[in-house]
CSV table of C-alpha atoms in Angstrom, one decimal:
chain,number,residue,atom,x,y,z
M,1,GLN,CA,16.6,10.0,15.6
M,2,TRP,CA,18.5,7.4,14.2
M,3,GLU,CA,14.8,5.4,13.4
M,4,ALA,CA,13.8,8.7,11.6
M,5,MET,CA,16.9,8.8,9.4
M,6,VAL,CA,16.7,5.2,8.8
M,7,ARG,CA,12.6,5.6,7.6
M,8,VAL,CA,13.4,8.6,5.7
M,9,ALA,CA,16.0,6.6,3.8
M,10,MET,CA,13.5,3.9,3.0
M,11,GLU,CA,10.6,5.8,1.8
M,12,LEU,CA,13.8,8.2,-0.4
M,13,VAL,CA,14.6,4.7,-1.7
M,14,GLU,CA,11.3,3.4,-2.5
M,15,PHE,CA,10.3,6.7,-4.3
M,16,GLY,CA,13.5,6.8,-6.7
M,17,VAL,CA,12.3,3.3,-7.1
M,18,ILE,CA,8.7,3.8,-8.0
M,19,VAL,CA,9.8,7.1,-10.2
M,20,PHE,CA,12.3,4.7,-12.2
M,21,LEU,CA,10.4,2.0,-13.4
M,22,VAL,CA,7.1,4.7,-13.8
M,23,VAL,CA,9.6,6.4,-16.3
M,24,SER,CA,10.6,3.3,-17.6
M,25,HIS,CA,7.8,1.7,-18.1
M,26,GLY,CA,7.9,-1.2,-15.7
M,27,THR,CA,5.2,-3.5,-15.1
M,28,LEU,CA,2.7,-3.6,-12.3
M,29,TYR,CA,4.8,-6.0,-10.8
M,30,GLU,CA,7.7,-4.3,-10.2
M,31,ILE,CA,6.3,-0.9,-8.8
M,32,VAL,CA,4.3,-3.0,-6.2
M,33,ALA,CA,7.6,-4.8,-5.2
M,34,ALA,CA,9.3,-1.4,-5.0
M,35,PRO,CA,8.6,-1.0,-1.1
M,36,VAL,CA,10.6,-4.6,-0.8
M,37,VAL,CA,13.8,-2.8,-1.9
M,38,GLY,CA,13.4,0.3,0.3
M,39,ALA,CA,12.9,-2.1,3.3
M,40,VAL,CA,16.2,-4.3,2.8
M,41,VAL,CA,18.2,-0.6,2.6
M,42,GLY,CA,16.4,0.2,6.0
M,43,ALA,CA,17.7,-3.2,7.6
M,44,PHE,CA,21.1,-2.8,6.1
M,45,ILE,CA,21.2,1.2,7.5
M,46,THR,CA,19.6,-0.1,11.1
M,47,GLY,CA,22.4,-3.1,11.2
M,48,ILE,CA,25.0,-0.7,10.6
M,49,VAL,CA,23.7,2.1,13.5
M,50,LEU,CA,23.1,-0.5,16.0
M,51,LYS,CA,26.7,-1.6,15.1
M,52,TRP,CA,28.8,1.1,14.6
M,53,HIS,CA,26.8,3.5,17.7
M,54,TYR,CA,25.4,1.3,20.0
M,55,ARG,CA,28.5,-1.4,19.7
M,56,PHE,CA,25.3,-4.3,19.3
M,57,HIS,CA,25.9,-7.7,17.7
M,58,LEU,CA,23.1,-10.0,16.0
M,59,GLY,CA,22.2,-12.8,18.4
M,60,ALA,CA,20.0,-15.2,20.0
M,61,GLU,CA,19.0,-15.3,23.7
M,62,ARG,CA,17.9,-18.8,24.5
M,63,GLN,CA,15.9,-18.2,27.2
M,64,LEU,CA,13.7,-15.6,25.4
M,65,LEU,CA,12.8,-17.4,22.3
M,66,ARG,CA,10.2,-19.6,24.0
M,67,PRO,CA,8.0,-16.6,25.9
M,68,LEU,CA,8.6,-14.2,22.8
M,69,SER,CA,7.2,-16.7,20.6
M,70,ARG,CA,4.5,-17.5,22.7
M,71,GLN,CA,3.6,-13.8,22.3
M,72,ALA,CA,4.5,-14.3,18.9
M,73,MET,CA,1.9,-16.6,18.2
M,74,LEU,CA,-0.8,-14.4,19.7
M,75,VAL,CA,0.5,-10.7,18.4
M,76,GLY,CA,0.8,-11.9,14.2
M,77,PRO,CA,-2.6,-13.1,13.8
M,78,ALA,CA,-3.7,-9.9,15.5
M,79,THR,CA,-1.9,-7.9,13.2
M,80,LEU,CA,-2.8,-9.9,10.1
M,81,ILE,CA,-6.0,-9.5,11.8
M,82,GLY,CA,-6.0,-5.8,11.7
M,83,VAL,CA,-4.5,-5.5,8.2
M,84,CYS,CA,-7.6,-7.6,7.0
M,85,TYR,CA,-9.8,-5.5,8.9
M,86,LEU,CA,-8.2,-2.6,7.3
M,87,LYS,CA,-8.0,-3.9,3.2
M,88,LEU,CA,-10.9,-5.7,3.3
M,89,ASP,CA,-13.1,-3.3,2.2
M,90,ALA,CA,-11.4,-3.0,-1.3
M,91,LEU,CA,-11.9,-6.5,-2.1
M,92,VAL,CA,-15.2,-6.2,-0.8
M,93,ILE,CA,-16.1,-3.6,-3.4
M,94,ALA,CA,-13.8,-5.3,-6.3
M,95,ALA,CA,-15.9,-8.2,-6.1
M,96,PHE,CA,-19.3,-6.4,-6.5
M,97,ARG,CA,-19.1,-3.1,-7.6
M,98,PRO,CA,-17.7,-1.2,-10.5
M,99,ALA,CA,-14.4,-0.2,-10.9
M,100,ARG,CA,-14.6,3.1,-10.5
M,101,GLU,CA,-16.3,2.8,-6.9
M,102,LEU,CA,-13.0,1.0,-6.1
M,103,GLY,CA,-10.7,4.0,-7.2
M,104,LEU,CA,-13.1,6.3,-5.6
M,105,TYR,CA,-13.0,4.9,-2.3
M,106,GLY,CA,-9.8,4.4,-2.0
M,107,SER,CA,-9.1,8.6,-3.1
M,108,GLY,CA,-11.3,8.6,0.0
M,109,PHE,CA,-9.6,6.0,2.5
M,110,GLN,CA,-6.2,7.5,1.5
M,111,PRO,CA,-5.6,10.1,3.5
M,112,ILE,CA,-7.0,8.5,6.3
M,113,GLU,CA,-4.6,5.9,6.0
M,114,TYR,CA,-2.3,8.4,6.3
M,115,LEU,CA,-3.4,9.5,9.7
M,116,LEU,CA,-3.8,6.6,10.8
M,117,LEU,CA,0.3,6.1,10.3
M,118,ALA,CA,0.9,9.4,11.6
M,119,SER,CA,-0.7,8.7,15.0
M,120,ALA,CA,2.3,6.4,15.1
M,121,ILE,CA,4.5,9.4,16.5
M,122,VAL,CA,2.3,8.9,19.5
M,123,VAL,CA,2.4,5.6,20.2
M,124,ASP,CA,6.1,4.3,19.2
M,125,LEU,CA,7.3,7.0,21.7
M,126,LEU,CA,4.8,5.6,24.5
M,127,PHE,CA,5.3,1.8,23.8
M,128,PRO,CA,8.8,1.2,25.5
M,129,LEU,CA,7.8,3.3,28.3
M,130,LEU,CA,4.9,1.4,29.2
M,131,ASN,CA,6.4,-1.9,28.6
M,132,ARG,CA,9.1,-0.6,31.3
M,133,SER,CA,6.5,0.7,33.6
M,134,PHE,CA,3.9,-2.3,33.8
M,135,GLU,CA,6.4,-4.7,35.7
M,136,GLU,CA,8.1,-1.3,37.5
M,137,ASP,CA,5.6,1.4,38.4
M,138,PRO,CA,2.0,-0.2,37.6
M,139,GLU,CA,1.0,3.7,39.1
M,140,ARG,CA,3.3,5.3,36.1
M,141,PHE,CA,1.7,2.9,33.8
M,142,ARG,CA,-1.7,3.6,34.5
M,143,LEU,CA,-0.7,7.9,34.3
M,144,LEU,CA,1.1,6.4,30.7
M,145,TYR,CA,-2.3,5.1,29.9
M,146,ARG,CA,-4.1,8.1,30.7
M,147,ARG,CA,-2.1,10.3,29.2
M,148,GLY,CA,-1.9,8.8,25.7
M,149,THR,CA,-5.5,8.2,25.5
M,150,GLU,CA,-5.9,11.6,26.0
M,151,SER,CA,-3.5,13.0,23.4
M,152,LEU,CA,-4.6,10.8,20.6
M,153,ILE,CA,-8.0,11.8,21.4
M,154,ALA,CA,-7.1,15.5,21.6
M,155,LEU,CA,-5.4,15.3,18.5
M,156,CYS,CA,-7.5,12.6,16.2
M,157,LEU,CA,-10.7,14.1,17.3
M,158,PRO,CA,-10.2,17.7,15.7
M,159,VAL,CA,-8.8,16.1,12.4
M,160,GLY,CA,-11.6,13.7,12.4
M,161,VAL,CA,-13.9,17.3,12.5
M,162,VAL,CA,-12.8,19.2,10.0
M,163,LEU,CA,-11.9,16.0,7.8
M,164,SER,CA,-15.9,16.0,7.8
M,165,PHE,CA,-16.6,19.5,7.2
M,166,TYR,CA,-14.0,20.1,4.6
M,167,ALA,CA,-14.1,16.5,2.9
M,168,PRO,CA,-14.8,17.8,-0.8
M,169,HIS,CA,-12.0,20.9,-0.5
M,170,VAL,CA,-9.5,17.6,0.2
M,171,VAL,CA,-10.7,15.3,-2.2
M,172,HIS,CA,-10.7,18.0,-4.5
M,173,ALA,CA,-7.5,19.6,-3.7
M,174,ALA,CA,-5.3,16.3,-3.3
M,175,PHE,CA,-7.3,14.1,-6.6
M,176,GLY,CA,-9.2,16.6,-8.7
M,177,GLY,CA,-12.3,17.5,-10.3
M,178,GLN,CA,-13.0,14.0,-11.0
M,179,TYR,CA,-12.8,12.5,-7.8
M,180,GLU,CA,-15.6,14.4,-6.2
M,181,ALA,CA,-17.7,11.6,-5.3
M,182,ALA,CA,-14.9,10.7,-3.0
M,183,ALA,CA,-15.6,13.1,-0.2
M,184,ALA,CA,-18.4,11.0,0.8
M,185,PRO,CA,-17.0,7.8,1.9
M,186,LEU,CA,-14.1,10.8,3.6
M,187,ARG,CA,-17.0,12.2,5.5
M,188,ILE,CA,-17.4,8.9,6.9
M,189,LEU,CA,-14.2,7.9,7.2
M,190,SER,CA,-13.1,10.6,9.3
M,191,TRP,CA,-15.2,9.8,12.0
M,192,ALA,CA,-14.1,6.1,12.1
M,193,LEU,CA,-10.1,7.4,12.3
M,194,VAL,CA,-10.7,8.6,15.8
M,195,PHE,CA,-12.1,4.5,16.8
M,196,MET,CA,-9.0,3.5,14.8
M,197,VAL,CA,-6.5,5.3,16.1
M,198,ILE,CA,-7.7,4.3,19.8
M,199,ASN,CA,-7.5,0.2,18.9
M,200,THR,CA,-4.4,0.7,17.6
M,201,TRP,CA,-3.4,2.6,21.1
M,202,HIS,CA,-5.2,-0.1,22.8
M,203,GLY,CA,-3.7,-2.8,21.1
M,204,PHE,CA,0.3,-1.7,22.1
M,205,VAL,CA,-1.1,-1.1,25.8
M,206,LEU,CA,-2.9,-4.7,25.9
M,207,LEU,CA,0.3,-6.1,24.6
M,208,ALA,CA,2.7,-4.0,27.3
M,209,GLY,CA,0.0,-5.3,29.7
M,210,GLY,CA,1.0,-9.0,29.0
M,211,LEU,CA,-2.5,-9.7,27.3
M,212,PRO,CA,-2.3,-10.0,23.6
M,213,ARG,CA,-4.7,-12.6,23.4
M,214,TYR,CA,-7.6,-9.9,24.0
M,215,PRO,CA,-6.6,-7.8,20.9
M,216,LEU,CA,-7.0,-11.0,18.8
M,217,ALA,CA,-10.5,-12.4,20.0
M,218,TYR,CA,-12.1,-8.9,19.5
M,219,GLN,CA,-10.2,-8.1,16.4
M,220,SER,CA,-11.4,-11.6,15.2
M,221,VAL,CA,-15.3,-10.8,16.4
M,222,GLY,CA,-14.6,-7.0,14.8
M,223,LEU,CA,-13.5,-8.8,11.0
M,224,GLY,CA,-16.7,-11.2,11.2
M,225,LEU,CA,-19.1,-8.4,11.8
M,226,ASN,CA,-17.5,-5.9,9.4
M,227,VAL,CA,-17.8,-8.3,6.5
M,228,ILE,CA,-21.4,-9.2,7.2
M,229,ILE,CA,-22.5,-5.7,7.6
M,230,ASP,CA,-20.6,-5.1,4.2
M,231,LEU,CA,-21.8,-8.1,2.2
M,232,ILE,CA,-25.6,-6.9,3.6
M,233,LEU,CA,-25.5,-3.1,2.7
M,234,ILE,CA,-23.4,-3.2,-0.4
M,235,GLY,CA,-26.5,-4.2,-2.6
M,236,ARG,CA,-28.2,-1.5,-0.8
M,237,ILE,CA,-26.3,2.1,-1.1
M,238,GLY,CA,-23.2,0.7,-2.9
M,239,TYR,CA,-19.6,1.6,-2.0
M,240,LEU,CA,-20.4,3.8,1.1
M,241,ALA,CA,-21.6,0.4,2.9
M,242,VAL,CA,-18.0,-0.3,3.2
M,243,ALA,CA,-17.3,3.0,4.6
M,244,TRP,CA,-20.3,2.8,7.1
M,245,GLY,CA,-19.6,-1.1,7.8
M,246,THR,CA,-15.6,0.4,8.9
M,247,LEU,CA,-17.0,3.0,11.2
M,248,SER,CA,-19.7,0.7,13.0
M,249,THR,CA,-16.6,-1.9,13.3
M,250,SER,CA,-14.1,0.5,14.9
M,251,ALA,CA,-16.9,1.8,16.9
M,252,PHE,CA,-17.7,-1.6,18.0
M,253,ILE,CA,-13.5,-2.7,18.6
M,254,ALA,CA,-13.2,1.0,20.7
M,255,ILE,CA,-16.2,-0.1,22.9
M,256,VAL,CA,-14.7,-3.5,23.6
M,257,SER,CA,-11.2,-2.1,23.7
M,258,PHE,CA,-12.0,0.6,26.5
M,259,VAL,CA,-13.7,-2.1,28.4
M,260,VAL,CA,-10.7,-4.5,28.3
M,261,ALA,CA,-8.3,-1.9,28.8
């Protein structure tokens, strides 16, 4: 509940700053920087909770610095590649297609991004349990992996099916009639959502299992594959090319991550 409180506080601060900047005609750079303010407030509240409720004090355990640094050298680039893989599509459209197509694709991708973030509800709960059970109880680790995978598929697959059929209604309700064409990429991305959630889950599973180098390897290959697909199709089918690229790449990464897991 403490984490939920911190996240709500961060979002409220960020929302308030953005509204203030919009009303006062703030610059685009100021509006984009608003999440930094929310993050600072979240870090401050977290520090208070740790000190007051858990009696924790900031410090460093020297014997842990080296192994954690080795892990971070693998996890950090893998996370960066994952972010690039999600954001690359917009850059490709901005470079090769009209600005309106970028707006249409962004409108179709926005619900998918929120749903992908929502999957963290399950992943965040299971990750510390995976960490603990890997060394202490390998059988429980396998059981948690199976149940986590089944739960995420059971949650995401119906959402993908519903979105693929009702994409025009979702787009119209969220953005109005001017963005009806955004339903096409949303239909494609709704299927990619299932694979993206599984890929995120497998990244945490392999991290808990002490194998962070594998996500770094197959995500690097997936990023390169995504670029190739986008560049080949962008001149033929327009902004839908990047949606197909995302679907193809996420399916490839999901297959590889299943095999590795």
